[in-house]
XYZ file of C-alpha atoms in Angstrom:
728
model
C -22.147 -15.997 32.010
C -22.122 -17.806 28.689
C -19.864 -20.826 28.720
C -18.985 -22.704 25.560
C -18.150 -26.375 26.083
C -19.168 -29.244 23.826
C -18.661 -32.058 26.311
C -20.319 -33.147 29.517
C -18.772 -32.884 32.958
C -15.820 -35.199 33.506
C -13.055 -35.449 36.011
C -9.483 -34.611 35.068
C -7.073 -37.461 35.298
C -4.936 -37.402 38.418
C -1.271 -37.879 37.601
C 1.022 -39.514 40.108
C 4.711 -39.011 40.709
C 5.048 -35.676 38.909
C 8.141 -33.777 40.045
C 8.226 -35.763 43.283
C 5.142 -34.083 44.701
C 2.437 -36.468 45.847
C -0.075 -34.544 47.883
C -1.367 -31.914 45.469
C -3.871 -31.876 42.630
C -2.688 -33.118 39.256
C -4.472 -32.481 36.006
C -3.980 -33.492 32.399
C -5.630 -31.005 30.078
C -4.912 -33.258 27.113
C -7.355 -35.891 28.394
C -9.856 -33.674 30.197
C -13.417 -33.253 29.144
C -14.895 -29.856 29.933
C -18.031 -28.972 31.806
C -20.905 -27.037 30.333
C -21.823 -24.418 32.918
C -25.468 -24.669 34.055
C -27.933 -21.882 33.418
C -28.479 -19.407 36.225
C -31.743 -21.083 37.226
C -30.200 -24.560 37.477
C -29.445 -25.699 41.059
C -25.762 -25.652 41.904
C -23.980 -28.948 41.305
C -22.297 -30.744 44.225
C -18.739 -29.669 44.958
C -16.306 -31.588 42.760
C -14.504 -34.466 44.383
C -11.598 -34.293 41.929
C -10.120 -31.531 39.770
C -12.418 -30.539 36.923
C -12.144 -28.094 34.075
C -14.644 -25.568 32.765
C -14.452 -23.610 29.549
C -15.553 -20.023 29.099
C -15.676 -19.063 25.402
C -13.131 -21.810 24.714
C -13.799 -24.874 22.541
C -12.056 -28.253 22.613
C -10.889 -29.132 19.106
C -10.304 -32.759 18.138
C -8.585 -35.557 19.960
C -5.374 -35.378 22.000
C -2.142 -35.433 20.003
C 1.419 -36.265 20.975
C 4.028 -33.663 20.073
C 7.678 -34.188 21.041
C 6.660 -36.562 23.785
C 3.952 -34.295 25.201
C 0.298 -35.355 25.142
C -1.597 -32.183 24.210
C -5.191 -31.135 23.526
C -6.201 -28.268 21.232
C -8.186 -25.447 22.851
C -9.637 -22.704 20.638
C -10.068 -19.369 22.440
C -13.001 -17.524 20.904
C -13.272 -13.737 20.393
C -14.625 -12.390 23.695
C -13.472 -10.125 26.549
C -11.683 -12.903 28.461
C -11.974 -16.492 27.211
C -10.399 -18.913 29.663
C -9.894 -22.478 30.781
C -10.465 -22.965 34.516
C -9.140 -25.919 36.476
C -11.014 -26.235 39.788
C -8.860 -28.052 42.313
C -9.775 -30.834 44.713
C -7.329 -30.639 47.621
C -5.792 -27.224 46.967
C -2.903 -27.561 49.424
C 0.208 -26.327 47.634
C 2.069 -25.256 50.755
C 5.065 -27.428 49.836
C 5.130 -26.418 46.168
C 7.285 -23.812 44.423
C 5.940 -23.538 40.887
C 3.018 -24.443 38.639
C 4.031 -26.286 35.437
C 1.898 -26.617 32.313
C 2.860 -28.448 29.130
C 1.664 -26.396 26.170
C 2.140 -25.203 22.611
C 1.076 -22.134 20.629
C -0.498 -23.408 17.400
C -0.696 -19.977 15.760
C 1.929 -18.419 13.489
C 2.411 -15.483 15.820
C 3.002 -14.895 19.514
C -0.093 -15.165 21.685
C -0.666 -13.447 25.022
C -1.682 -15.855 27.776
C -2.778 -14.890 31.280
C -2.373 -17.279 34.183
C -4.308 -16.685 37.401
C -4.046 -18.899 40.465
C -6.918 -18.216 42.845
C -7.011 -18.762 46.581
C -10.025 -19.405 48.738
C -10.147 -15.843 50.053
C -11.441 -12.881 48.058
C -8.593 -11.155 46.185
C -6.103 -13.856 47.138
C -4.405 -14.824 43.877
C -1.306 -14.742 41.719
C -1.275 -13.356 38.188
C 1.154 -13.657 35.289
C 0.955 -12.427 31.707
C 3.241 -14.156 29.208
C 3.802 -13.861 25.490
C 3.940 -17.410 24.128
C 5.878 -17.551 20.844
C 4.827 -19.703 17.944
C 6.764 -22.913 17.547
C 7.450 -26.220 19.281
C 5.852 -27.251 22.590
C 7.286 -26.171 25.919
C 6.657 -26.336 29.631
C 5.271 -23.110 31.057
C 6.452 -22.482 34.632
C 4.700 -20.028 36.959
C 6.526 -19.408 40.286
C 4.082 -19.628 43.192
C 5.067 -16.266 44.654
C 5.400 -12.704 43.471
C 8.601 -12.083 41.561
C 10.060 -9.992 38.762
C 13.418 -9.444 37.072
C 13.944 -6.623 39.592
C 14.072 -9.285 42.291
C 17.047 -10.674 40.361
C 18.767 -7.273 40.119
C 17.737 -6.244 36.612
C 14.844 -4.526 34.881
C 14.236 -7.033 32.078
C 14.453 -10.795 32.394
C 16.021 -13.325 30.009
C 14.146 -14.266 26.832
C 11.812 -17.217 26.972
C 11.638 -20.070 26.290
C 15.113 -21.471 26.813
C 16.527 -24.978 26.511
C 17.048 -26.965 29.709
C 17.939 -30.644 29.606
C 17.031 -30.787 25.943
C 13.516 -29.406 26.584
C 11.987 -25.983 26.118
C 11.072 -24.207 29.330
C 9.184 -20.916 29.564
C 9.487 -19.383 33.033
C 7.218 -16.456 33.845
C 9.805 -14.085 35.308
C 7.127 -11.630 36.424
C 4.360 -12.786 38.785
C 2.128 -10.413 40.760
C -0.038 -10.827 43.834
C -0.121 -12.934 46.989
C -1.484 -16.405 47.632
C -2.039 -18.657 50.630
C -0.590 -21.837 49.142
C -2.371 -23.996 51.707
C -5.725 -22.979 50.260
C -5.576 -22.843 46.454
C -8.915 -22.925 44.678
C -8.346 -22.853 40.920
C -6.022 -22.203 38.012
C -7.280 -20.051 35.132
C -5.600 -19.953 31.722
C -6.964 -16.992 29.790
C -6.454 -14.653 26.894
C -7.187 -10.884 26.954
C -9.841 -9.998 24.372
C -8.729 -11.875 21.232
C -10.305 -10.429 18.092
C -10.082 -13.739 16.240
C -10.005 -17.402 17.289
C -6.622 -18.422 18.748
C -5.557 -22.032 19.248
C -3.336 -23.227 22.082
C -2.536 -26.817 23.071
C -2.415 -27.820 26.734
C -1.331 -31.014 28.426
C -0.084 -31.994 31.861
C -0.648 -29.451 34.632
C 1.184 -30.060 37.895
C 3.552 -28.456 40.402
C 7.184 -28.693 41.462
C 8.847 -28.071 44.778
C 11.460 -25.481 45.641
C 12.515 -22.366 43.737
C 14.871 -24.135 41.349
C 12.734 -23.445 38.253
C 13.074 -19.685 38.696
C 16.734 -19.817 39.674
C 17.544 -22.062 36.712
C 16.118 -19.426 34.368
C 18.883 -17.038 35.488
C 21.710 -19.513 36.003
C 24.774 -19.127 33.773
C 23.276 -16.383 31.601
C 26.507 -14.337 31.317
C 29.677 -15.611 29.649
C 33.319 -14.685 30.247
C 32.991 -11.515 28.123
C 29.746 -10.279 29.654
C 27.545 -11.541 26.823
C 24.260 -13.446 27.066
C 25.051 -17.140 26.813
C 21.825 -18.496 25.317
C 21.688 -16.463 22.122
C 23.659 -15.997 18.918
C 23.948 -12.856 16.814
C 26.355 -11.274 14.336
C 29.496 -10.038 16.074
C 29.209 -12.163 19.207
C 32.620 -13.011 20.650
C 33.548 -16.597 21.519
C 37.317 -16.387 22.092
C 39.844 -13.839 23.297
C 41.414 -13.965 19.821
C 38.142 -12.869 18.248
C 37.880 -10.106 20.843
C 41.310 -8.802 19.820
C 40.641 -9.092 16.108
C 40.710 -5.964 13.957
C 42.116 -3.686 16.642
C 44.426 -0.888 15.494
C 47.662 -0.963 17.466
C 48.427 2.027 19.675
C 52.002 2.658 20.722
C 52.641 3.373 24.407
C 52.833 7.095 25.017
C 51.187 7.995 21.728
C 48.823 10.950 21.762
C 45.728 11.659 19.753
C 46.095 13.426 16.472
C 44.909 16.988 15.941
C 41.201 17.471 15.243
C 40.075 16.306 11.832
C 38.764 19.273 9.850
C 36.419 17.979 7.182
C 35.940 19.851 3.951
C 33.105 22.344 4.252
C 33.337 22.503 8.073
C 35.339 24.534 10.555
C 37.440 22.820 13.218
C 34.438 22.559 15.592
C 32.120 21.017 13.002
C 30.320 24.187 11.919
C 29.263 24.491 8.290
C 31.417 26.853 6.240
C 29.199 26.506 3.159
C 26.457 28.567 4.831
C 26.454 32.321 5.450
C 28.627 32.965 8.476
C 27.534 34.369 11.817
C 29.519 36.632 14.085
C 32.449 34.786 15.643
C 32.717 35.334 19.395
C 35.196 32.623 20.365
C 32.466 30.662 22.186
C 29.504 28.506 21.290
C 26.305 30.520 21.270
C 22.807 30.548 19.725
C 21.235 32.782 17.121
C 17.992 32.780 15.190
C 18.137 33.545 11.475
C 15.256 33.467 9.004
C 13.039 31.759 11.544
C 15.509 28.987 12.336
C 17.527 28.624 15.498
C 21.180 27.693 15.190
C 24.007 26.825 17.466
C 26.993 28.859 16.330
C 30.592 27.675 16.692
C 33.313 29.849 18.198
C 34.415 30.556 14.616
C 30.940 31.757 13.638
C 29.398 28.861 11.699
C 26.093 26.999 11.977
C 26.382 23.857 14.083
C 23.821 21.092 14.634
C 24.885 19.098 17.691
C 24.980 15.367 16.934
C 26.044 13.829 20.214
C 26.364 10.613 22.197
C 25.863 10.286 25.942
C 27.923 8.198 28.368
C 30.991 7.817 26.183
C 32.977 6.277 29.006
C 34.846 3.064 29.754
C 33.067 2.106 32.995
C 29.652 1.251 31.580
C 30.084 -2.489 32.013
C 29.793 -2.570 35.785
C 27.224 -4.968 37.201
C 26.725 -6.401 40.683
C 27.841 -9.992 41.163
C 27.622 -10.344 44.943
C 24.907 -12.789 45.947
C 24.132 -13.810 42.381
C 27.365 -15.438 41.331
C 25.308 -18.284 39.847
C 24.408 -16.018 36.925
C 27.999 -15.648 35.711
C 30.081 -18.251 33.899
C 33.879 -18.108 33.971
C 34.023 -15.017 36.156
C 37.735 -14.195 36.713
C 39.238 -14.245 40.173
C 39.394 -11.060 42.185
C 43.183 -11.006 42.152
C 46.184 -10.236 40.009
C 45.538 -8.511 36.720
C 41.768 -8.627 37.223
C 41.759 -6.711 40.504
C 41.318 -3.243 38.869
C 38.048 -4.375 37.291
C 36.398 -5.291 40.571
C 34.882 -2.834 42.992
C 32.341 -2.503 45.739
C 29.485 -0.081 46.333
C 27.427 0.438 49.456
C 23.665 0.491 49.633
C 22.184 3.523 47.908
C 20.545 6.163 50.044
C 18.022 8.868 49.339
C 14.404 8.940 48.299
C 14.618 7.993 44.624
C 12.359 5.210 43.401
C 14.504 4.238 40.397
C 16.012 1.326 42.317
C 12.863 0.379 44.255
C 12.480 -3.375 44.363
C 15.896 -3.980 42.820
C 17.665 -6.798 44.663
C 21.421 -7.432 44.574
C 21.825 -3.661 44.550
C 25.015 -3.332 46.557
C 28.304 -5.049 47.243
C 30.909 -6.381 44.833
C 30.692 -5.619 41.132
C 32.711 -6.482 38.028
C 33.298 -4.248 35.002
C 33.032 -6.404 31.877
C 33.547 -3.571 29.397
C 36.823 -2.369 30.888
C 38.003 -5.950 31.333
C 37.323 -6.625 27.649
C 39.254 -3.501 26.671
C 42.169 -4.763 28.766
C 42.004 -8.194 27.124
C 41.997 -6.619 23.682
C 44.519 -3.788 24.093
C 46.792 -4.724 26.981
C 47.961 -2.518 29.804
C 47.580 0.696 27.776
C 43.947 -0.151 27.080
C 42.442 3.102 28.295
C 44.624 5.248 26.063
C 43.926 2.962 23.101
C 40.191 3.108 23.824
C 40.147 6.902 23.920
C 41.921 7.239 20.606
C 39.798 4.580 18.933
C 36.523 5.937 20.338
C 37.006 9.538 19.306
C 37.997 8.381 15.810
C 34.917 6.171 15.626
C 32.547 8.950 16.665
C 34.039 11.290 14.091
C 33.777 8.645 11.378
C 30.151 7.949 12.334
C 29.219 11.605 11.876
C 29.024 12.762 15.485
C 30.406 16.118 16.588
C 29.543 16.286 20.306
C 30.382 14.324 23.450
C 27.156 14.241 25.446
C 26.562 14.102 29.166
C 28.479 11.752 31.469
C 31.329 11.225 29.009
C 34.987 10.712 29.864
C 36.559 14.071 30.757
C 39.800 13.017 29.081
C 37.990 12.716 25.744
C 36.850 16.315 26.106
C 40.378 17.517 26.661
C 41.529 15.898 23.426
C 39.765 18.843 21.706
C 38.400 16.753 18.900
C 34.711 17.430 19.616
C 32.441 19.833 21.403
C 31.338 18.605 24.830
C 29.004 19.416 27.701
C 29.219 19.591 31.483
C 26.714 19.021 34.273
C 26.076 21.216 37.277
C 24.975 18.555 39.752
C 23.509 20.376 42.723
C 23.858 18.313 45.861
C 23.901 19.117 49.537
C 21.755 19.527 52.608
C 18.704 21.579 51.649
C 14.948 21.151 51.610
C 13.039 19.100 49.087
C 9.493 18.605 47.846
C 7.732 15.517 46.506
C 5.791 15.861 43.257
C 4.547 12.281 43.529
C 6.972 11.082 40.861
C 10.267 10.851 42.672
C 12.059 8.504 40.271
C 15.440 10.161 40.750
C 14.482 11.730 44.070
C 12.386 14.585 45.384
C 12.561 18.057 43.893
C 15.113 20.443 45.392
C 13.543 23.301 47.304
C 14.937 26.415 45.570
C 13.447 28.669 48.265
C 15.762 27.158 50.851
C 18.791 29.509 51.137
C 21.014 26.452 51.343
C 20.007 25.530 47.788
C 21.505 28.755 46.402
C 24.711 28.029 48.309
C 24.835 24.485 46.924
C 24.184 25.743 43.389
C 27.040 28.199 43.710
C 29.420 25.477 44.888
C 28.319 23.109 42.112
C 28.669 25.753 39.402
C 32.113 26.719 40.628
C 33.233 23.106 40.573
C 31.791 22.445 37.114
C 33.412 25.553 35.629
C 36.764 25.095 37.307
C 38.553 23.344 34.444
C 36.452 24.390 31.454
C 35.405 28.026 31.784
C 38.066 29.166 29.304
C 37.736 26.245 26.877
C 36.090 27.195 23.549
C 35.311 23.504 22.844
C 32.825 23.463 25.717
C 29.277 23.727 24.386
C 27.530 24.513 27.661
C 26.173 23.380 31.027
C 23.201 21.300 32.062
C 21.649 21.660 35.501
C 20.732 18.401 37.221
C 18.859 15.796 35.149
C 15.229 14.744 34.785
C 13.912 16.537 37.846
C 10.392 15.612 38.936
C 8.538 18.701 37.733
C 5.259 16.784 37.587
C 3.585 13.846 39.247
C 1.723 10.881 37.800
C -1.834 10.282 36.666
C -4.508 12.630 35.328
C -3.746 15.230 38.017
C 0.017 14.802 37.635
C 0.576 18.295 36.257
C -0.268 19.707 39.697
C 1.860 17.250 41.672
C 4.549 19.737 42.649
C 2.021 22.323 43.830
C 0.094 19.770 45.870
C 3.313 18.282 47.176
C 4.427 21.739 48.335
C 1.268 22.143 50.407
C 1.617 18.621 51.817
C 5.028 19.463 53.239
C 5.961 20.404 56.756
C 5.446 23.916 58.070
C 9.214 24.446 58.141
C 9.432 23.912 54.368
C 10.631 27.173 52.749
C 8.721 26.325 49.567
C 5.516 25.756 51.515
C 5.840 29.043 53.350
C 6.505 30.841 50.071
C 3.381 29.287 48.528
C 1.271 30.223 51.549
C 2.601 33.775 51.339
C 1.473 33.964 47.694
C -2.000 32.738 48.642
C -2.262 35.239 51.494
C -1.242 38.029 49.144
C -3.892 37.080 46.601
C -6.842 36.258 48.876
C -6.259 38.293 52.018
C -8.406 36.069 54.213
C -8.648 32.280 54.596
C -12.407 32.506 53.968
C -11.861 33.870 50.457
C -9.356 31.099 49.660
C -11.756 28.509 51.068
C -14.575 29.793 48.866
C -12.400 29.870 45.757
C -11.103 26.349 46.327
C -14.279 24.832 47.758
C -12.607 23.698 50.985
C -12.900 24.359 54.705
C -10.215 26.674 56.031
C -10.775 28.427 59.349
C -7.305 29.979 59.667
C -4.139 30.403 57.652
C -2.345 28.247 60.225
C -4.353 25.245 58.981
C -2.223 25.268 55.839
C 0.850 24.619 57.985
C -0.301 21.105 58.804
C 1.913 18.334 57.441
C 0.067 16.318 54.771
C -2.428 19.119 54.203
C -5.073 17.727 51.822
C -4.474 19.947 48.804
C -7.549 19.658 46.550
C -7.543 18.485 42.959
C -8.534 21.134 40.419
C -12.044 20.809 38.995
C -14.344 22.737 36.681
C -16.419 24.190 39.493
C -13.363 25.716 41.180
C -11.109 27.066 38.389
C -9.121 29.093 40.912
C -7.368 25.925 42.095
C -5.763 25.294 38.706
C -4.974 28.999 38.312
C -3.252 29.156 41.686
C -1.386 25.906 41.158
C -0.206 27.056 37.734
C 1.029 30.369 39.139
C 2.891 28.506 41.860
C 4.503 26.067 39.432
C 5.857 29.016 37.456
C 7.076 30.730 40.628
C 8.788 27.534 41.741
C 10.465 27.004 38.367
C 11.537 30.646 38.160
C 13.179 30.400 41.555
C 15.062 27.261 40.506
C 16.237 28.351 37.046
C 17.023 31.915 38.114
C 19.169 30.681 40.996
C 21.079 28.188 38.864
C 21.532 30.627 35.974
C 22.995 33.231 38.308
C 25.426 30.680 39.742
C 26.569 29.494 36.306
C 27.024 32.975 34.872
C 28.865 34.077 38.010
C 31.525 31.422 37.522
C 31.472 31.233 33.726
C 30.270 34.221 31.685
C 31.158 32.583 28.359
C 29.251 29.360 27.945
C 25.630 28.428 27.347
C 23.149 27.286 29.978
C 21.543 24.298 28.246
C 18.653 23.770 30.636
C 17.652 20.890 32.876
C 17.172 17.877 30.569
C 13.407 17.615 31.006
C 11.744 14.213 31.228
C 8.445 14.825 33.010
C 7.647 18.499 32.762
C 4.893 21.093 32.914
C 4.182 24.054 30.624
C 5.159 26.346 33.491
C 8.562 24.700 33.971
C 9.322 24.738 30.244
C 8.379 28.420 29.940
C 10.542 29.289 32.923
C 13.490 27.384 31.492
C 13.054 29.280 28.223
C 13.258 32.546 30.147
C 16.403 31.829 32.132
C 18.324 29.361 29.929
C 19.938 29.774 26.536
C 18.625 26.410 25.328
C 15.778 24.225 26.611
C 16.814 20.574 26.760
C 14.468 17.591 26.569
C 15.205 13.925 27.057
C 12.983 13.073 24.144
C 12.105 9.394 24.180
C 9.555 9.014 21.385
C 9.371 8.027 17.728
C 10.024 11.664 16.746
C 11.040 14.667 18.870
C 7.687 16.438 18.598
C 5.997 13.565 20.413
C 8.243 14.049 23.427
C 7.142 17.642 24.098
C 4.525 20.094 22.890
C 6.356 21.456 19.864
C 3.583 23.879 18.888
C 3.463 25.463 22.339
C 7.242 25.519 22.540
C 7.561 27.406 19.258
C 5.765 30.341 20.882
C 8.505 30.610 23.539
C 11.044 31.632 20.882
C 13.964 29.602 22.225
C 15.988 26.723 20.763
C 15.566 23.131 21.942
C 18.189 20.428 22.321
C 17.186 16.758 22.470
C 19.602 15.502 25.096
C 18.551 11.844 25.168
C 16.807 9.526 22.730
C 17.265 5.927 21.695
C 15.719 2.853 20.135
C 16.395 -0.600 21.517
C 15.791 -4.208 20.558
C 16.489 -7.546 22.227
C 18.267 -9.389 19.399
C 21.862 -8.570 20.355
C 22.211 -9.846 23.919
C 20.826 -7.585 26.642
C 17.210 -8.347 27.429
C 15.757 -4.845 27.656
C 14.564 -2.839 24.657
C 15.033 0.547 26.266
C 12.445 3.288 26.573
C 11.432 3.180 22.893
C 11.504 -0.418 21.630
C 11.648 -1.687 18.067
C 11.585 -5.261 16.818
C 15.147 -5.735 15.601
C 18.509 -4.221 14.800
C 17.510 -3.102 11.323
C 14.589 -1.141 12.699
C 16.902 0.565 15.184
C 18.757 2.109 12.256
C 15.567 3.061 10.444
C 14.117 4.657 13.577
C 17.349 6.603 14.191
C 17.344 8.018 10.668
C 13.685 9.038 10.909
C 14.193 10.726 14.286
C 17.260 12.717 13.229
C 15.689 13.842 9.952
C 12.601 15.028 11.820
C 14.742 16.952 14.288
C 16.720 18.706 11.572
C 13.478 19.732 9.878
C 12.245 21.439 13.042
C 13.477 25.072 13.092
C 13.606 25.137 16.900
C 15.778 22.026 17.397
C 19.534 22.578 17.402
C 20.770 19.061 18.117
C 20.097 15.487 19.213
C 22.137 13.299 21.581
C 21.897 9.489 21.513
C 21.744 7.525 24.763
C 24.177 5.718 24.980
C 27.586 4.626 23.582
C 27.874 1.106 25.060
C 25.178 -1.502 25.598
C 24.090 -1.874 29.194
C 25.194 -5.026 31.070
C 23.071 -8.146 30.612
C 22.432 -8.315 34.364
C 21.833 -4.590 34.825
C 23.855 -1.458 35.479
C 24.732 -0.451 39.022
C 22.439 2.556 39.203
C 19.051 0.907 38.741
C 19.410 -2.446 37.006
C 18.753 -1.153 33.478
C 19.919 -3.798 30.985
C 18.975 -2.718 27.480
C 20.482 -3.121 24.029
C 20.692 0.563 23.178
C 24.386 0.997 22.400
C 26.445 1.833 19.357
C 28.913 -0.799 20.515
C 28.605 -4.039 22.451
C 30.020 -4.822 25.882
C 32.943 -6.315 23.910
C 33.533 -2.895 22.267
C 32.587 -4.283 18.864
C 30.391 -1.847 16.900
C 26.950 -3.010 15.817
C 27.918 -2.769 12.184
C 24.572 -2.455 10.427
C 23.183 -0.034 12.987
C 26.309 2.113 12.886
C 26.164 2.224 9.084
C 22.592 3.527 9.304
C 23.652 6.067 11.932
C 26.549 7.279 9.807
C 24.337 7.698 6.764
C 21.683 9.570 8.748
C 24.228 11.884 10.367
C 25.892 12.698 7.047
C 22.526 13.359 5.467
C 21.886 16.204 7.920
C 24.647 18.188 6.273
C 26.489 18.676 9.577
């Protein structure tokens, strides 16, 4: 290995009295000379008696400097696969320590990625952290000496770093991976992944601290009385109740919403009257004209669905039990605040969405509803409904998307959708990607019964309502697995199931019908199979498709289509039985296969995709879909940033609020230009809580309005302009 170091071997200075720890190694990288690694033929040097540093494609630059009270040394990381500074320890007993601390500064004008690895004596025993160090003043980098992540604090994204603590900048690595025997620590490595140009960082004192206070402090007091992030400032942030109430239109008790606003050039549902009319049936439907698919309003006019998901007043709920230290000025659970508290038990089921999420049960507080109460008084919910529907109309939306307040739908100001959520006791199958749970087994007779019950319930209040656009079935089912063989996950998962699995028995029956004997199947798949009964074994090792055995992929593909047909046919029959008027809008695909999409196109009126990408066509195979001759509805998309409070940037991140608006406009324009797409629905109306929503800890800035119900003005202006530009 080529090591670049201009200086001879020297011991690092041992520092005493650092953070009250006295029995561990101390190093000062601002005063350390670095060792030149010997050539391979040179005899190994004696084991170091004190901590020493070695440089691998890193060069010391100049003398130590003092910056804001920190003594720092410049280290230039050279272009190479993994340049790094390694501190080899003397004692290596950190059993009483809680965190590694390194004084440092990024000398570049841009953020630099730094990797920190702490190695143990045993092979593979180490901790790893990757941090993005921003340009600017010096700070103390803190690496907890155990695996952790924001999920361990109940949220998916951690607070921005660095932050100010005691007048100093502290950068806590909120994500650390691996395991380490702290009694036998060997070395600390500070590296950089494959820089393409020289990057300069300054390092100084390297030592440890006891306890877990560094990590806890990073999350302490991060939420203010209104549910906002305390350590940041941005336009529209609320700092008093008076500001929260400012600019609110007054709603008289008992007042009702006005009649639907009918804009010039549009019918009452939002269909365009300046285009040639379609046949009016009294219900929303689809029709293709001149190569373009259209939704058609009950009055017979072209309609492009511009919707928003989760337009509801309960989106501010976040768990507080066990992590009260995160919340400042949390109101008492009594008196007028009682309605905004609640409690939820531990989630059950096999979904992985909440895997590793701590603080995932118990008492919660709803900041959004509480803010609405503070602003509007005891009639806050009625005031919110009136204000919200007027906002959405003004911003150019014409549809209430999934999971929206039912009362808004009944105001008959906008089209809306409903979900057929099929739940009950029936079989299931794992595709290997069980984020929201395992796939329902549509071959289980109990599934058809559950679908019938769910469809009846969903249609109960809306089957005769012309404002209802249509039904979705479930949401983001796991039609595929993960990895290069993920497409076949559901087929392989079916064969891995128990013998009693109806889906497994149906698949085996198909194979028997095709091959006749187990020997022929074995030859086609390149496996050993002495008897059909061998397929009944739980965890049967279903082979991966390969070029030498094309029958595997053919059989898996046929089964995936059979499986999807059984699901969509069953659900379609249930919906049409209980509601012959409205559209079946599909299953809101996230992960999907060509077979599932084709099946949905056969049995549904519209194929829906949760299309998280820069443009819709990058969320699904638009060219292949065009051949299916069915319309598509984008039922979820968003763009998030972290400059307005919540830490997460959502599924599709951009740098800032301005780019959110630009990305929205580009996405909507692209969708309108696609002749198969009949609408797009934004996810979601309100920002997610800073400390994570109840369901899975998501905490992203993806809303049209803040947790204080204040619109994000510049983003909303861009949204309004983009929506109006569509012509709908």
